GROMACS .gro file of N, CA, C and O in nm:
model
  348
    1MET      N    1   2.463   9.936 -12.108
    1MET     CA    2   2.460  10.040 -12.087
    1MET      C    3   2.619  10.106 -12.002
    1MET      O    4   2.645  10.034 -11.923
    2LEU      N    5   2.673  10.198 -12.053
    2LEU     CA    6   2.815  10.214 -11.997
    2LEU      C    7   2.798  10.347 -11.906
    2LEU      O    8   2.772  10.466 -11.969
    3TYR      N    9   2.833  10.357 -11.788
    3TYR     CA   10   2.856  10.475 -11.702
    3TYR      C   11   3.002  10.503 -11.708
    3TYR      O   12   3.066  10.436 -11.578
    4THR      N   13   3.030  10.610 -11.729
    4THR     CA   14   3.173  10.665 -11.723
    4THR      C   15   3.213  10.795 -11.711
    4THR      O   16   3.114  10.841 -11.803
    5VAL      N   17   3.299  10.858 -11.690
    5VAL     CA   18   3.346  11.009 -11.720
    5VAL      C   19   3.454  11.013 -11.838
    5VAL      O   20   3.438  11.136 -11.861
    6VAL      N   21   3.474  10.924 -11.895
    6VAL     CA   22   3.534  10.917 -12.007
    6VAL      C   23   3.442  10.990 -12.138
    6VAL      O   24   3.335  10.893 -12.143
    7PRO      N   25   3.473  11.058 -12.189
    7PRO     CA   26   3.381  11.108 -12.341
    7PRO      C   27   3.382  10.980 -12.430
    7PRO      O   28   3.441  10.891 -12.422
    8VAL      N   29   3.233  10.950 -12.478
    8VAL     CA   30   3.213  10.870 -12.529
    8VAL      C   31   3.288  10.820 -12.667
    8VAL      O   32   3.321  10.732 -12.719
    9GLU      N   33   3.326  10.956 -12.718
    9GLU     CA   34   3.444  10.938 -12.835
    9GLU      C   35   3.577  10.862 -12.796
    9GLU      O   36   3.604  10.791 -12.885
   10ASP      N   37   3.628  10.889 -12.656
   10ASP     CA   38   3.761  10.804 -12.641
   10ASP      C   39   3.722  10.653 -12.611
   10ASP      O   40   3.783  10.591 -12.618
   11VAL      N   41   3.573  10.621 -12.567
   11VAL     CA   42   3.544  10.502 -12.532
   11VAL      C   43   3.543  10.418 -12.666
   11VAL      O   44   3.585  10.297 -12.657
   12LEU      N   45   3.485  10.483 -12.757
   12LEU     CA   46   3.447  10.413 -12.886
   12LEU      C   47   3.551  10.411 -12.985
   12LEU      O   48   3.525  10.385 -13.077
   13ALA      N   49   3.674  10.470 -12.960
   13ALA     CA   50   3.778  10.522 -13.049
   13ALA      C   51   3.848  10.394 -13.072
   13ALA      O   52   3.835  10.305 -13.001
   14SER      N   53   3.877  10.364 -13.192
   14SER     CA   54   3.942  10.247 -13.226
   14SER      C   55   4.091  10.237 -13.190
   14SER      O   56   4.157  10.359 -13.174
   15PRO      N   57   4.146  10.150 -13.127
   15PRO     CA   58   4.279  10.147 -13.082
   15PRO      C   59   4.389  10.149 -13.175
   15PRO      O   60   4.362  10.096 -13.278
   16VAL      N   61   4.496  10.229 -13.109
   16VAL     CA   62   4.601  10.255 -13.206
   16VAL      C   63   4.704  10.131 -13.219
   16VAL      O   64   4.733  10.086 -13.095
   17THR      N   65   4.717  10.057 -13.357
   17THR     CA   66   4.795   9.953 -13.301
   17THR      C   67   4.945   9.973 -13.352
   17THR      O   68   4.962  10.062 -13.462
   18PRO      N   69   5.004   9.933 -13.253
   18PRO     CA   70   5.160   9.962 -13.277
   18PRO      C   71   5.218   9.906 -13.393
   18PRO      O   72   5.182   9.776 -13.423
   19ARG      N   73   5.293   9.957 -13.481
   19ARG     CA   74   5.370   9.890 -13.538
   19ARG      C   75   5.512   9.881 -13.512
   19ARG      O   76   5.598   9.985 -13.466
   20VAL      N   77   5.575   9.754 -13.512
   20VAL     CA   78   5.695   9.731 -13.434
   20VAL      C   79   5.777   9.663 -13.521
   20VAL      O   80   5.767   9.603 -13.643
   21GLY      N   81   5.942   9.661 -13.525
   21GLY     CA   82   6.029   9.612 -13.596
   21GLY      C   83   6.155   9.589 -13.534
   21GLY      O   84   6.166   9.630 -13.394
   22GLU      N   85   6.225   9.499 -13.592
   22GLU     CA   86   6.328   9.441 -13.511
   22GLU      C   87   6.457   9.537 -13.602
   22GLU      O   88   6.470   9.540 -13.721
   23VAL      N   89   6.556   9.550 -13.490
   23VAL     CA   90   6.670   9.636 -13.531
   23VAL      C   91   6.802   9.545 -13.457
   23VAL      O   92   6.796   9.532 -13.342
   24GLU      N   93   6.911   9.540 -13.549
   24GLU     CA   94   7.034   9.471 -13.493
   24GLU      C   95   7.117   9.570 -13.456
   24GLU      O   96   7.185   9.681 -13.550
   25LEU      N   97   7.183   9.613 -13.360
   25LEU     CA   98   7.263   9.710 -13.307
   25LEU      C   99   7.406   9.652 -13.216
   25LEU      O  100   7.366   9.600 -13.109
   26ALA      N  101   7.495   9.643 -13.285
   26ALA     CA  102   7.629   9.620 -13.235
   26ALA      C  103   7.616   9.487 -13.173
   26ALA      O  104   7.640   9.434 -13.064
   27GLY      N  105   7.531   9.377 -13.222
   27GLY     CA  106   7.507   9.238 -13.198
   27GLY      C  107   7.399   9.239 -13.092
   27GLY      O  108   7.351   9.126 -13.067
   28ARG      N  109   7.334   9.339 -13.092
   28ARG     CA  110   7.242   9.335 -13.010
   28ARG      C  111   7.086   9.349 -13.035
   28ARG      O  112   7.093   9.428 -13.145
   29ARG      N  113   6.992   9.254 -13.034
   29ARG     CA  114   6.870   9.296 -13.095
   29ARG      C  115   6.790   9.340 -13.011
   29ARG      O  116   6.719   9.337 -12.926
   30LEU      N  117   6.714   9.475 -13.091
   30LEU     CA  118   6.611   9.549 -13.028
   30LEU      C  119   6.492   9.535 -13.104
   30LEU      O  120   6.476   9.526 -13.235
   31VAL      N  121   6.386   9.544 -13.021
   31VAL     CA  122   6.222   9.546 -13.060
   31VAL      C  123   6.211   9.685 -13.051
   31VAL      O  124   6.209   9.760 -12.914
   32VAL      N  125   6.159   9.750 -13.187
   32VAL     CA  126   6.142   9.895 -13.188
   32VAL      C  127   5.971   9.893 -13.203
   32VAL      O  128   5.950   9.857 -13.317
   33ASP      N  129   5.930  10.013 -13.148
   33ASP     CA  130   5.748  10.044 -13.148
   33ASP      C  131   5.772  10.182 -13.234
   33ASP      O  132   5.839  10.279 -13.202
   34PHE      N  133   5.717  10.172 -13.323
   34PHE     CA  134   5.721  10.292 -13.438
   34PHE      C  135   5.579  10.361 -13.424
   34PHE      O  136   5.485  10.307 -13.503
   35THR      N  137   5.567  10.448 -13.337
   35THR     CA  138   5.425  10.476 -13.319
   35THR      C  139   5.405  10.631 -13.386
   35THR      O  140   5.503  10.696 -13.402
   36PRO      N  141   5.285  10.667 -13.464
   36PRO     CA  142   5.268  10.763 -13.530
   36PRO      C  143   5.251  10.877 -13.444
   36PRO      O  144   5.223  10.874 -13.363
   37GLY      N  145   5.357  11.002 -13.483
   37GLY     CA  146   5.335  11.112 -13.416
   37GLY      C  147   5.443  11.124 -13.300
   37GLY      O  148   5.442  11.230 -13.241
   38GLY      N  149   5.569  11.050 -13.304
   38GLY     CA  150   5.646  11.052 -13.225
   38GLY      C  151   5.772  10.976 -13.278
   38GLY      O  152   5.786  10.916 -13.334
   39PRO      N  153   5.888  10.975 -13.211
   39PRO     CA  154   6.015  10.911 -13.234
   39PRO      C  155   5.989  10.776 -13.193
   39PRO      O  156   5.890  10.727 -13.108
   40PRO      N  157   6.076  10.657 -13.288
   40PRO     CA  158   6.038  10.529 -13.243
   40PRO      C  159   6.112  10.498 -13.105
   40PRO      O  160   6.204  10.575 -13.041
   41ARG      N  161   6.032  10.416 -13.029
   41ARG     CA  162   6.082  10.364 -12.884
   41ARG      C  163   6.111  10.210 -12.862
   41ARG      O  164   6.054  10.154 -12.918
   42LEU      N  165   6.217  10.217 -12.801
   42LEU     CA  166   6.264  10.080 -12.758
   42LEU      C  167   6.151  10.004 -12.694
   42LEU      O  168   6.123  10.058 -12.566
   43ALA      N  169   6.098   9.891 -12.748
   43ALA     CA  170   5.982   9.810 -12.690
   43ALA      C  171   6.076   9.703 -12.576
   43ALA      O  172   6.029   9.674 -12.510
   44ARG      N  173   6.153   9.651 -12.655
   44ARG     CA  174   6.244   9.500 -12.582
   44ARG      C  175   6.380   9.494 -12.633
   44ARG      O  176   6.395   9.538 -12.735
   45LEU      N  177   6.440   9.468 -12.538
   45LEU     CA  178   6.577   9.437 -12.587
   45LEU      C  179   6.584   9.266 -12.570
   45LEU      O  180   6.556   9.187 -12.481
   46ILE      N  181   6.639   9.213 -12.676
   46ILE     CA  182   6.664   9.059 -12.658
   46ILE      C  183   6.831   9.049 -12.690
   46ILE      O  184   6.904   9.072 -12.750
   47SER      N  185   6.885   9.008 -12.572
   47SER     CA  186   7.035   8.966 -12.582
   47SER      C  187   7.043   8.855 -12.441
   47SER      O  188   6.963   8.857 -12.363
   48THR      N  189   7.171   8.789 -12.495
   48THR     CA  190   7.213   8.679 -12.374
   48THR      C  191   7.310   8.741 -12.271
   48THR      O  192   7.323   8.664 -12.156
   49ASP      N  193   7.356   8.856 -12.274
   49ASP     CA  194   7.446   8.928 -12.209
   49ASP      C  195   7.374   9.000 -12.084
   49ASP      O  196   7.305   9.129 -12.114
   50PRO      N  197   7.382   8.966 -11.972
   50PRO     CA  198   7.334   9.061 -11.861
   50PRO      C  199   7.367   9.186 -11.857
   50PRO      O  200   7.285   9.252 -11.829
   51ARG      N  201   7.467   9.226 -11.902
   51ARG     CA  202   7.533   9.362 -11.875
   51ARG      C  203   7.450   9.468 -11.992
   51ARG      O  204   7.429   9.574 -11.976
   52ASP      N  205   7.384   9.400 -12.097
   52ASP     CA  206   7.312   9.483 -12.172
   52ASP      C  207   7.176   9.551 -12.128
   52ASP      O  208   7.148   9.623 -12.093
   53TYR      N  209   7.123   9.472 -12.009
   53TYR     CA  210   6.988   9.488 -11.957
   53TYR      C  211   7.052   9.604 -11.846
   53TYR      O  212   6.939   9.667 -11.794
   54LEU      N  213   7.168   9.632 -11.791
   54LEU     CA  214   7.188   9.714 -11.715
   54LEU      C  215   7.248   9.850 -11.789
   54LEU      O  216   7.261   9.946 -11.738
   55ASP      N  217   7.253   9.836 -11.910
   55ASP     CA  218   7.270   9.967 -11.971
   55ASP      C  219   7.175  10.085 -11.988
   55ASP      O  220   7.054  10.010 -12.060
   56GLY      N  221   7.186  10.186 -11.963
   56GLY     CA  222   7.065  10.275 -11.954
   56GLY      C  223   7.034  10.325 -12.083
   56GLY      O  224   6.887  10.373 -12.104
   57ARG      N  225   7.120  10.319 -12.181
   57ARG     CA  226   7.057  10.343 -12.325
   57ARG      C  227   6.998  10.269 -12.400
   57ARG      O  228   6.917  10.299 -12.492
   58LEU      N  229   6.981  10.127 -12.334
   58LEU     CA  230   6.885  10.030 -12.400
   58LEU      C  231   6.787   9.973 -12.315
   58LEU      O  232   6.733   9.894 -12.321
   59GLN      N  233   6.710  10.117 -12.222
   59GLN     CA  234   6.628  10.024 -12.137
   59GLN      C  235   6.457  10.083 -12.243
   59GLN      O  236   6.460  10.135 -12.297
   60PRO      N  237   6.366   9.993 -12.176
   60PRO     CA  238   6.250  10.009 -12.259
   60PRO      C  239   6.194  10.151 -12.234
   60PRO      O  240   6.188  10.204 -12.138
   61GLY      N  241   6.143  10.204 -12.340
   61GLY     CA  242   6.084  10.336 -12.339
   61GLY      C  243   6.187  10.451 -12.398
   61GLY      O  244   6.148  10.552 -12.418
   62THR      N  245   6.307  10.407 -12.421
   62THR     CA  246   6.386  10.495 -12.482
   62THR      C  247   6.374  10.535 -12.596
   62THR      O  248   6.354  10.453 -12.667
   63ALA      N  249   6.367  10.674 -12.624
   63ALA     CA  250   6.352  10.721 -12.749
   63ALA      C  251   6.462  10.674 -12.871
   63ALA      O  252   6.586  10.686 -12.836
   64LEU      N  253   6.420  10.644 -12.970
   64LEU     CA  254   6.554  10.611 -13.082
   64LEU      C  255   6.524  10.696 -13.214
   64LEU      O  256   6.489  10.642 -13.313
   65PRO      N  257   6.557  10.811 -13.227
   65PRO     CA  258   6.513  10.880 -13.322
   65PRO      C  259   6.628  10.845 -13.482
   65PRO      O  260   6.547  10.845 -13.582
   66TRP      N  261   6.739  10.777 -13.412
   66TRP     CA  262   6.810  10.759 -13.547
   66TRP      C  263   6.732  10.650 -13.615
   66TRP      O  264   6.782  10.598 -13.743
   67VAL      N  265   6.626  10.569 -13.591
   67VAL     CA  266   6.594  10.460 -13.632
   67VAL      C  267   6.492  10.480 -13.739
   67VAL      O  268   6.481  10.417 -13.836
   68ALA      N  269   6.452  10.582 -13.727
   68ALA     CA  270   6.315  10.635 -13.820
   68ALA      C  271   6.375  10.610 -13.961
   68ALA      O  272   6.321  10.588 -14.041
   69SER      N  273   6.473  10.709 -13.956
   69SER     CA  274   6.548  10.706 -14.083
   69SER      C  275   6.692  10.707 -14.141
   69SER      O  276   6.739  10.831 -14.137
   70PRO      N  277   6.741  10.610 -14.090
   70PRO     CA  278   6.893  10.604 -14.066
   70PRO      C  279   6.951  10.622 -14.214
   70PRO      O  280   6.910  10.547 -14.311
   71ASP      N  281   7.049  10.709 -14.256
   71ASP     CA  282   7.132  10.718 -14.389
   71ASP      C  283   7.202  10.616 -14.359
   71ASP      O  284   7.268  10.542 -14.262
   72SER      N  285   7.271  10.602 -14.465
   72SER     CA  286   7.388  10.452 -14.486
   72SER      C  287   7.501  10.491 -14.395
   72SER      O  288   7.564  10.415 -14.325
   73SER      N  289   7.529  10.614 -14.390
   73SER     CA  290   7.664  10.668 -14.335
   73SER      C  291   7.632  10.655 -14.139
   73SER      O  292   7.704  10.604 -14.090
   74ALA      N  293   7.512  10.690 -14.113
   74ALA     CA  294   7.451  10.685 -13.955
   74ALA      C  295   7.449  10.519 -13.946
   74ALA      O  296   7.502  10.505 -13.829
   75ALA      N  297   7.405  10.468 -14.038
   75ALA     CA  298   7.369  10.315 -14.008
   75ALA      C  299   7.502  10.281 -13.989
   75ALA      O  300   7.527  10.164 -13.902
   76ASP      N  301   7.614  10.296 -14.068
   76ASP     CA  302   7.746  10.227 -14.056
   76ASP      C  303   7.813  10.276 -13.947
   76ASP      O  304   7.864  10.180 -13.880
   77ARG      N  305   7.772  10.394 -13.875
   77ARG     CA  306   7.883  10.455 -13.747
   77ARG      C  307   7.800  10.375 -13.633
   77ARG      O  308   7.848  10.337 -13.583
   78LEU      N  309   7.661  10.347 -13.660
   78LEU     CA  310   7.580  10.332 -13.523
   78LEU      C  311   7.583  10.162 -13.521
   78LEU      O  312   7.551  10.099 -13.414
   79GLY      N  313   7.657  10.091 -13.632
   79GLY     CA  314   7.620   9.967 -13.630
   79GLY      C  315   7.489   9.888 -13.670
   79GLY      O  316   7.445   9.782 -13.628
   80ILE      N  317   7.407   9.971 -13.727
   80ILE     CA  318   7.280   9.917 -13.750
   80ILE      C  319   7.272   9.816 -13.856
   80ILE      O  320   7.322   9.847 -13.985
   81VAL      N  321   7.211   9.677 -13.853
   81VAL     CA  322   7.236   9.566 -13.966
   81VAL      C  323   7.086   9.600 -14.042
   81VAL      O  324   7.097   9.617 -14.193
   82GLY      N  325   6.984   9.617 -13.991
   82GLY     CA  326   6.878   9.643 -14.080
   82GLY      C  327   6.741   9.660 -13.946
   82GLY      O  328   6.743   9.592 -13.863
   83VAL      N  329   6.614   9.685 -14.038
   83VAL     CA  330   6.514   9.709 -13.972
   83VAL      C  331   6.402   9.607 -14.023
   83VAL      O  332   6.384   9.631 -14.170
   84SER      N  333   6.334   9.511 -13.972
   84SER     CA  334   6.282   9.407 -14.033
   84SER      C  335   6.121   9.414 -13.969
   84SER      O  336   6.105   9.433 -13.843
   85PRO      N  337   6.033   9.431 -14.019
   85PRO     CA  338   5.895   9.452 -13.959
   85PRO      C  339   5.860   9.326 -13.884
   85PRO      O  340   5.881   9.209 -13.936
   86LEU      N  341   5.782   9.316 -13.775
   86LEU     CA  342   5.723   9.216 -13.703
   86LEU      C  343   5.587   9.172 -13.734
   86LEU      O  344   5.552   9.072 -13.685
   87CYS      N  345   5.525   9.265 -13.766
   87CYS     CA  346   5.374   9.257 -13.783
   87CYS      C  347   5.326   9.343 -13.939
   87CYS      O  348   5.399   9.375 -14.006
   0.00000   0.00000   0.00000
């Protein structure tokens, strides 16, 4: 038996599995979380340069709306190499 104030629908609901992908931006590798119903968000930064981790634009949780559907001109301008699925 489960005693909780949370509605039974929320307790028994299936968890949303995040879809993640990898994007390369100007030599930095970003792991992006593609959640349904919202813009893609930066999940993780993979870089060997410590200064990249101090860049406010590359902090985890940052919305990346251009990743969802980058056209070729935006991809070239932003330096996007490609999106590869991780799962």
